[in-house]
Amino acid sequence: MEFGYAATSLDAVAERLGSTKGRIYHHYRSKADLYFDVQATAMSRLQQEVEPIARGPGTPVERLAAMALRHTQILLTELPMQKVAVQGLERHPLGAAVRRLRSVIRMRDDYEALFAEVIDQGIRAGALIDLPPQLATKPFFGAMNWATVWYSQRRLQGAEAINDIAHMLAACAMRGLLKDPNHGSARQAAVLRHDLG
Amino acid sequence: MEFGYAATSLDAVAERLGSTKGRIYHHYRSKADLYFDVQATAMSRLQQEVEPIARGPGTPVERLAAMALRHTQILLTELPMQKVAVQGLERHPLGAAVRRLRSVIRMRDDYEALFAEVIDQGIRAGALIDLPPQLATKPFFGAMNWATVWYSQRRLQGAEAINDIAHMLAACAMRGLLKDPNHGSARQAAVLRHDLG
């Protein structure tokens, strides 16, 4: 997270771990291999936490609001790991690791599809604005994921202050897609502390 | 934009330009120096186009919608340059260029302040939800700026299709802050093709 993928050497990683490059190579074939392990671990975390909400009970708006909140909470509390997961990798020479890139891209697509499905249900129920669901995920994720660009935890910022930001971002993401934030369907997003209206 | 700052050498830049590294060093003292010139140029473009709208006539909602649309149009049509402007630079060893970093950060702060001012006016007018204006800019820019992560122009995508995406993103960003997208004040955002309700 500090220096980006290209500028971070395995020597620097080993030093930070108090370990050696040899030990890292014992577990990973290359820097790209290690990097994709971080991405895959971060994507699994998100998927594990959010999928049960998507498939669980409740109206589409209720579920989408809870999904957005959980997504943002994980993002902000596990920022170093999640930053690489949501921003992904610029085109780097990856060599043999290109197969792992494909698998990470598939994980990300599956995760986005979870949201697109619930958004689609919300559109059909008349609660969300009429956009192609996959396109609708873009500004929705943007309102939340942009935090990986601007946010950095302040030294004395406690868990509750971070949670407040998560609620605020999730509420703005929801409002962006809601047909009428003052309508009854919006009140189903009561999981969010912020009034949607 | 293709490989990121750290992985791009001045040799590679020279090759792409059909020039030599010596010629680049004739104009720039370092890679960081060249990079900040791109950032400063991109930020100036945004500021030049958006400031007259912010200071111009119209209600806060009218101006904010027009600012969001212009911002997103520039983002999508000048993606390679704007991507570095809005995403900024991870912490890289910058050496003597650190002074230029400060100046670029000041430009970005000034640009964000333009939006925060108009958002503040919109909150005072009762049209936008009650958030600290600077915090409100975060999900607002997020809905639009996240395009620098997910968007890449398709080969046969024409100017009108790109403009459609700009309208959609700006409308979602606006809706995220509007108290009531079906209220009269929201109709002042008529610059956007998308119904806000």
Coordinates of C-alpha atoms in Angstrom, one line a residue:
Chain A
M1 CA 0.0 0.0 0.0
E2 CA 2.8 2.4 0.8
F3 CA 4.9 2.3 -2.4
G4 CA 2.8 0.4 -4.9
Y5 CA 3.5 -2.9 -6.6
A6 CA 6.3 -1.9 -9.0
A7 CA 8.4 0.1 -6.5
T8 CA 8.2 -2.6 -3.8
S9 CA 11.0 -5.2 -3.9
L10 CA 10.9 -8.6 -2.3
D11 CA 14.0 -7.4 -0.4
A12 CA 11.9 -4.6 1.2
V13 CA 9.1 -7.1 2.0
A14 CA 11.6 -9.4 3.7
E15 CA 13.1 -6.6 5.7
R16 CA 9.7 -5.5 6.9
L17 CA 8.9 -9.0 8.0
G18 CA 12.3 -9.4 9.6
S19 CA 12.8 -12.4 7.3
T20 CA 14.8 -13.2 4.2
K21 CA 14.1 -13.2 0.5
G22 CA 14.9 -16.9 0.5
R23 CA 12.1 -17.6 3.0
I24 CA 9.6 -15.7 0.9
Y25 CA 10.7 -17.7 -2.2
H26 CA 10.1 -20.8 -0.1
H27 CA 6.4 -19.9 -0.1
Y28 CA 6.0 -17.8 -3.3
R29 CA 7.5 -18.3 -6.7
S30 CA 7.6 -14.6 -7.5
K31 CA 6.5 -11.1 -6.3
A32 CA 3.5 -11.4 -8.6
D33 CA 2.6 -14.7 -6.9
L34 CA 2.7 -13.1 -3.5
Y35 CA 0.7 -10.1 -4.7
F36 CA -2.1 -12.3 -6.1
D37 CA -2.3 -14.1 -2.8
V38 CA -3.0 -10.8 -1.1
Q39 CA -5.7 -10.0 -3.7
A40 CA -7.3 -13.4 -3.5
T41 CA -7.3 -13.3 0.3
A42 CA -8.9 -9.9 0.3
M43 CA -11.5 -10.8 -2.3
S44 CA -12.4 -14.0 -0.3
R45 CA -12.9 -11.9 2.8
L46 CA -15.4 -9.6 1.0
Q47 CA -17.2 -12.5 -0.7
Q48 CA -17.5 -14.5 2.6
E49 CA -19.0 -11.6 4.4
V50 CA -21.3 -10.2 1.7
E51 CA -22.6 -13.3 -0.1
P52 CA -24.8 -14.5 2.9
I53 CA -26.4 -11.0 3.1
A54 CA -27.1 -11.0 -0.7
R55 CA -28.7 -14.5 -0.5
G56 CA -30.4 -13.9 2.9
P57 CA -33.8 -12.6 3.8
G58 CA -35.1 -9.1 3.2
T59 CA -36.1 -6.8 0.4
P60 CA -33.6 -5.9 -2.3
V61 CA -33.1 -2.4 -0.7
E62 CA -32.6 -3.9 2.8
R63 CA -30.0 -6.4 1.5
L64 CA -28.2 -3.9 -0.7
A65 CA -27.9 -1.4 2.1
A66 CA -26.5 -4.1 4.4
M67 CA -24.1 -5.3 1.7
A68 CA -22.9 -1.7 1.1
L69 CA -22.3 -1.2 4.8
R70 CA -20.4 -4.4 5.3
H71 CA -18.3 -3.8 2.2
T72 CA -17.3 -0.3 3.3
Q73 CA -16.6 -1.4 6.9
I74 CA -14.2 -4.1 5.6
L75 CA -12.6 -1.7 3.2
L76 CA -11.9 0.9 5.9
T77 CA -10.8 -1.5 8.6
E78 CA -8.6 -3.6 6.4
L79 CA -7.4 -0.9 4.1
P80 CA -3.8 -2.0 3.3
M81 CA -5.1 -5.4 2.0
Q82 CA -8.4 -4.2 0.5
K83 CA -6.8 -1.4 -1.4
V84 CA -5.0 -3.8 -3.7
A85 CA -8.1 -5.9 -4.0
V86 CA -10.5 -3.2 -5.2
Q87 CA -8.0 -1.1 -7.2
G88 CA -6.4 -4.1 -8.8
L89 CA -3.2 -4.1 -10.7
E90 CA -2.0 -1.9 -13.6
R91 CA -0.6 -3.8 -16.5
H92 CA 2.7 -5.1 -15.2
P93 CA 4.9 -7.8 -16.8
L94 CA 3.5 -10.8 -14.9
G95 CA 5.2 -13.8 -16.6
A96 CA 3.9 -17.1 -15.3
A97 CA 1.6 -15.4 -12.8
V98 CA -0.8 -14.4 -15.6
R99 CA -3.0 -17.4 -14.8
R100 CA -3.5 -16.2 -11.2
L101 CA -4.4 -12.7 -12.6
R102 CA -7.3 -14.3 -14.5
S103 CA -8.5 -16.1 -11.4
V104 CA -8.4 -12.9 -9.3
I105 CA -10.3 -11.1 -12.1
R106 CA -12.9 -13.9 -12.0
M107 CA -13.3 -13.5 -8.2
R108 CA -13.8 -9.7 -8.6
D109 CA -16.4 -10.3 -11.4
D110 CA -18.3 -12.7 -9.2
Y111 CA -18.2 -10.3 -6.3
E112 CA -19.5 -7.4 -8.5
A113 CA -22.2 -9.8 -9.9
L114 CA -23.5 -10.3 -6.3
F115 CA -24.3 -6.6 -6.2
A116 CA -25.6 -6.4 -9.7
E117 CA -28.1 -9.2 -9.0
V118 CA -29.5 -7.5 -5.9
I119 CA -29.6 -4.1 -7.8
D120 CA -31.5 -5.8 -10.6
Q121 CA -34.0 -7.1 -8.1
G122 CA -34.3 -3.6 -6.7
I123 CA -34.9 -2.1 -10.1
R124 CA -37.6 -4.8 -10.8
A125 CA -39.2 -4.0 -7.5
G126 CA -39.4 -0.3 -8.6
A127 CA -37.2 0.9 -5.7
L128 CA -34.1 1.7 -7.7
I129 CA -33.5 3.8 -10.8
D130 CA -33.7 2.1 -14.1
L131 CA -30.1 1.5 -15.3
P132 CA -28.4 -1.6 -16.6
P133 CA -27.5 -3.3 -13.3
Q134 CA -23.8 -3.8 -14.1
L135 CA -23.4 -0.2 -15.1
A136 CA -25.2 0.9 -11.9
T137 CA -22.6 -0.9 -9.8
K138 CA -19.9 1.5 -11.1
P139 CA -20.9 4.8 -9.3
F140 CA -22.2 2.7 -6.4
F141 CA -18.9 1.1 -5.8
G142 CA -17.2 4.4 -6.7
A143 CA -18.8 6.2 -3.8
M144 CA -17.4 3.6 -1.4
N145 CA -14.2 2.4 -3.1
W146 CA -12.8 5.8 -3.7
A147 CA -12.0 5.8 0.0
T148 CA -9.0 3.6 -0.9
V149 CA -7.6 6.7 -2.6
W150 CA -8.5 9.5 -0.2
Y151 CA -8.8 7.8 3.2
S152 CA -6.1 7.3 5.6
Q153 CA -6.7 6.5 9.3
R154 CA -5.8 9.3 11.6
R155 CA -3.7 8.5 14.6
L156 CA -6.4 9.0 17.2
Q157 CA -9.4 7.9 15.1
G158 CA -11.3 5.2 16.9
A159 CA -13.4 2.3 15.6
E160 CA -16.6 4.3 16.0
A161 CA -15.4 7.2 14.0
I162 CA -14.3 4.9 11.2
N163 CA -17.7 3.1 11.4
D164 CA -19.4 6.5 11.0
I165 CA -17.6 7.1 7.8
A166 CA -18.6 3.7 6.6
H167 CA -22.3 4.5 7.3
M168 CA -22.0 7.8 5.5
L169 CA -20.4 6.4 2.4
A170 CA -22.8 3.4 2.2
A171 CA -25.7 5.9 2.6
C172 CA -24.5 8.1 -0.3
A173 CA -24.0 5.0 -2.5
M174 CA -27.5 3.8 -1.8
R175 CA -29.0 7.3 -2.3
G176 CA -27.3 7.4 -5.7
L177 CA -29.4 4.5 -6.9
L178 CA -32.7 5.0 -5.0
K179 CA -35.6 6.3 -6.9
D180 CA -36.9 8.2 -4.0
P181 CA -35.0 8.3 -0.7
N182 CA -38.0 9.6 1.1
H183 CA -40.3 6.7 -0.1
G184 CA -41.1 3.8 2.2
S185 CA -38.8 1.4 0.3
A186 CA -35.8 3.6 1.3
R187 CA -36.7 3.3 4.9
Q188 CA -35.9 -0.4 4.5
A189 CA -32.3 0.7 4.5
A190 CA -32.6 1.4 8.2
V191 CA -29.3 -0.5 8.8
L192 CA -27.7 2.8 7.8
R193 CA -27.5 5.4 10.6
H194 CA -27.8 8.2 8.1
D195 CA -31.2 9.3 7.0
L196 CA -31.5 8.7 3.3
G197 CA -33.8 11.6 2.9
Chain B
M1 CA -1.4 5.3 -17.4
E2 CA -0.3 1.9 -18.8
F3 CA 2.3 0.8 -16.3
G4 CA 2.2 3.3 -13.5
Y5 CA 4.8 5.7 -12.3
A6 CA 7.3 3.4 -10.7
A7 CA 7.4 0.9 -13.6
T8 CA 7.8 3.5 -16.3
S9 CA 11.4 4.5 -17.1
L10 CA 12.3 7.7 -19.0
D11 CA 13.9 5.4 -21.6
A12 CA 10.4 4.0 -22.2
V13 CA 8.9 7.5 -22.4
A14 CA 11.6 8.6 -24.9
E15 CA 11.0 5.5 -27.0
R16 CA 7.3 6.1 -27.1
L17 CA 8.0 9.7 -28.2
G18 CA 10.5 8.7 -30.8
S19 CA 12.9 10.9 -28.9
T20 CA 15.9 10.4 -26.6
K21 CA 16.3 10.5 -22.8
G22 CA 18.7 13.4 -23.4
R23 CA 16.0 15.5 -25.0
I24 CA 13.7 14.8 -22.1
Y25 CA 16.4 15.9 -19.6
H26 CA 16.7 19.1 -21.6
H27 CA 13.1 19.9 -20.5
Y28 CA 12.8 18.1 -17.2
R29 CA 15.2 17.5 -14.4
S30 CA 13.8 14.1 -13.4
K31 CA 11.0 11.7 -14.0
A32 CA 9.2 13.1 -11.0
D33 CA 9.5 16.6 -12.5
L34 CA 7.9 15.4 -15.8
Y35 CA 5.2 13.6 -13.8
F36 CA 4.2 16.6 -11.8
D37 CA 4.0 18.6 -15.0
V38 CA 1.3 16.1 -16.2
Q39 CA -0.5 16.4 -12.9
A40 CA -0.4 20.2 -12.9
T41 CA -1.5 20.4 -16.5
A42 CA -4.4 18.1 -15.8
M43 CA -5.5 20.0 -12.7
S44 CA -5.3 23.3 -14.5
R45 CA -7.6 22.0 -17.2
L46 CA -10.2 20.9 -14.7
Q47 CA -9.9 24.2 -12.7
Q48 CA -10.2 26.3 -15.8
E49 CA -13.3 24.6 -17.0
V50 CA -15.1 24.1 -13.7
E51 CA -14.3 27.4 -11.8
P52 CA -16.4 29.6 -14.1
I53 CA -19.4 27.3 -13.6
A54 CA -18.9 27.4 -9.8
R55 CA -18.7 31.2 -9.8
G56 CA -21.4 31.7 -12.4
P57 CA -25.1 32.2 -12.2
G58 CA -27.7 29.7 -11.1
T59 CA -28.8 27.9 -8.0
P60 CA -26.3 25.7 -6.1
V61 CA -27.9 22.5 -7.4
E62 CA -27.8 23.9 -11.0
R63 CA -24.2 24.8 -10.7
L64 CA -23.1 21.6 -8.9
A65 CA -24.8 19.4 -11.6
A66 CA -23.1 21.4 -14.4
M67 CA -19.7 21.1 -12.5
A68 CA -20.1 17.4 -12.0
L69 CA -21.0 16.9 -15.7
R70 CA -18.0 18.9 -17.0
H71 CA -15.7 17.2 -14.5
T72 CA -16.8 13.7 -15.7
Q73 CA -16.7 14.7 -19.3
I74 CA -13.1 15.8 -19.0
L75 CA -12.2 12.8 -17.0
L76 CA -13.5 10.3 -19.6
T77 CA -12.2 12.1 -22.7
E78 CA -8.7 12.9 -21.3
L79 CA -8.4 9.7 -19.3
P80 CA -4.6 9.1 -19.6
M81 CA -3.8 12.6 -18.2
Q82 CA -6.7 12.9 -15.8
K83 CA -6.1 9.5 -14.2
V84 CA -2.8 10.6 -12.7
A85 CA -4.4 13.9 -11.7
V86 CA -7.3 12.5 -9.7
Q87 CA -5.6 9.4 -8.3
G88 CA -2.4 11.2 -7.4
L89 CA 0.9 9.5 -6.5
E90 CA 1.7 6.9 -4.0
R91 CA 4.6 7.7 -1.8
H92 CA 7.6 7.5 -4.0
P93 CA 11.1 8.7 -3.3
L94 CA 10.8 12.1 -5.0
G95 CA 14.0 13.9 -4.0
A96 CA 14.1 17.5 -5.1
A97 CA 10.6 17.2 -6.7
V98 CA 8.9 17.2 -3.3
R99 CA 8.3 21.0 -3.6
R100 CA 6.3 20.4 -6.8
L101 CA 4.3 17.6 -5.0
R102 CA 3.2 20.2 -2.5
S103 CA 2.1 22.6 -5.2
V104 CA 0.1 19.9 -7.0
I105 CA -1.5 18.9 -3.7
R106 CA -2.5 22.6 -3.2
M107 CA -4.0 22.7 -6.7
R108 CA -6.1 19.6 -5.9
D109 CA -7.2 21.0 -2.6
D110 CA -8.3 24.3 -4.3
Y111 CA -10.2 22.3 -6.9
E112 CA -12.0 20.2 -4.2
A113 CA -12.8 23.4 -2.3
L114 CA -14.7 24.7 -5.4
F115 CA -17.1 21.8 -5.0
A116 CA -17.2 22.0 -1.2
E117 CA -18.2 25.7 -1.5
V118 CA -21.1 25.0 -3.8
I119 CA -22.1 21.9 -1.8
D120 CA -22.2 24.1 1.3
Q121 CA -24.4 26.6 -0.5
G122 CA -26.7 23.7 -1.5
I123 CA -26.9 22.5 2.1
R124 CA -27.7 26.0 3.4
A125 CA -30.4 26.2 0.7
G126 CA -31.9 23.0 2.0
A127 CA -31.5 21.1 -1.2
L128 CA -28.6 18.8 -0.2
I129 CA -28.3 16.5 2.8
D130 CA -26.6 17.8 5.8
L131 CA -23.0 16.7 5.9
P132 CA -19.8 18.5 6.5
P133 CA -19.2 19.8 2.9
Q134 CA -15.6 18.6 2.6
L135 CA -16.7 15.1 3.7
A136 CA -19.6 15.2 1.2
T137 CA -17.2 15.7 -1.7
K138 CA -15.7 12.3 -1.0
P139 CA -18.5 10.0 -2.2
F140 CA -19.5 12.6 -4.7
F141 CA -16.1 12.6 -6.4
G142 CA -15.9 8.8 -5.8
A143 CA -19.0 8.1 -8.0
M144 CA -17.3 10.0 -10.8
N145 CA -13.5 9.5 -10.2
W146 CA -13.8 5.7 -9.8
A147 CA -14.2 5.7 -13.6
T148 CA -10.4 6.2 -13.7
V149 CA -10.1 2.7 -12.2
W150 CA -12.8 0.7 -14.1
Y151 CA -13.3 2.6 -17.4
S152 CA -11.4 2.0 -20.6
Q153 CA -12.7 3.2 -23.9
R154 CA -13.9 0.5 -26.2
R155 CA -12.6 0.5 -29.6
L156 CA -15.8 1.5 -31.4
Q157 CA -17.2 3.6 -28.6
G158 CA -18.1 7.0 -30.0
A159 CA -18.2 10.4 -28.3
E160 CA -21.9 10.2 -27.7
A161 CA -21.6 6.9 -25.9
I162 CA -18.9 8.3 -23.7
N163 CA -21.0 11.4 -23.0
D164 CA -23.9 9.2 -21.9
I165 CA -21.7 7.6 -19.3
A166 CA -20.6 11.0 -18.1
H167 CA -24.2 12.0 -17.7
M168 CA -25.0 8.8 -15.8
L169 CA -22.1 9.1 -13.4
A170 CA -22.8 12.8 -12.7
A171 CA -26.5 12.1 -12.1
C172 CA -25.6 9.3 -9.6
A173 CA -23.1 11.7 -7.8
M174 CA -25.8 14.4 -7.6
R175 CA -28.5 12.0 -6.4
G176 CA -26.1 10.8 -3.6
L177 CA -26.3 14.3 -2.1
L178 CA -29.8 15.5 -3.0
K179 CA -32.3 15.5 -0.2
D180 CA -35.1 14.7 -2.5
P181 CA -34.4 13.9 -6.2
N182 CA -38.1 14.3 -6.9
H183 CA -38.3 17.8 -5.4
G184 CA -38.3 21.0 -7.5
S185 CA -34.7 21.8 -6.5
A186 CA -33.5 18.6 -8.1
R187 CA -35.2 19.5 -11.4
Q188 CA -32.7 22.4 -11.5
A189 CA -30.1 19.7 -12.4
A190 CA -31.8 19.6 -15.8
V191 CA -28.3 19.8 -17.5
L192 CA -28.2 16.0 -16.8
R193 CA -30.0 13.8 -19.2
H194 CA -30.8 11.3 -16.6
D195 CA -33.9 11.8 -14.5
L196 CA -32.8 12.3 -11.0
G197 CA -36.0 10.8 -9.6

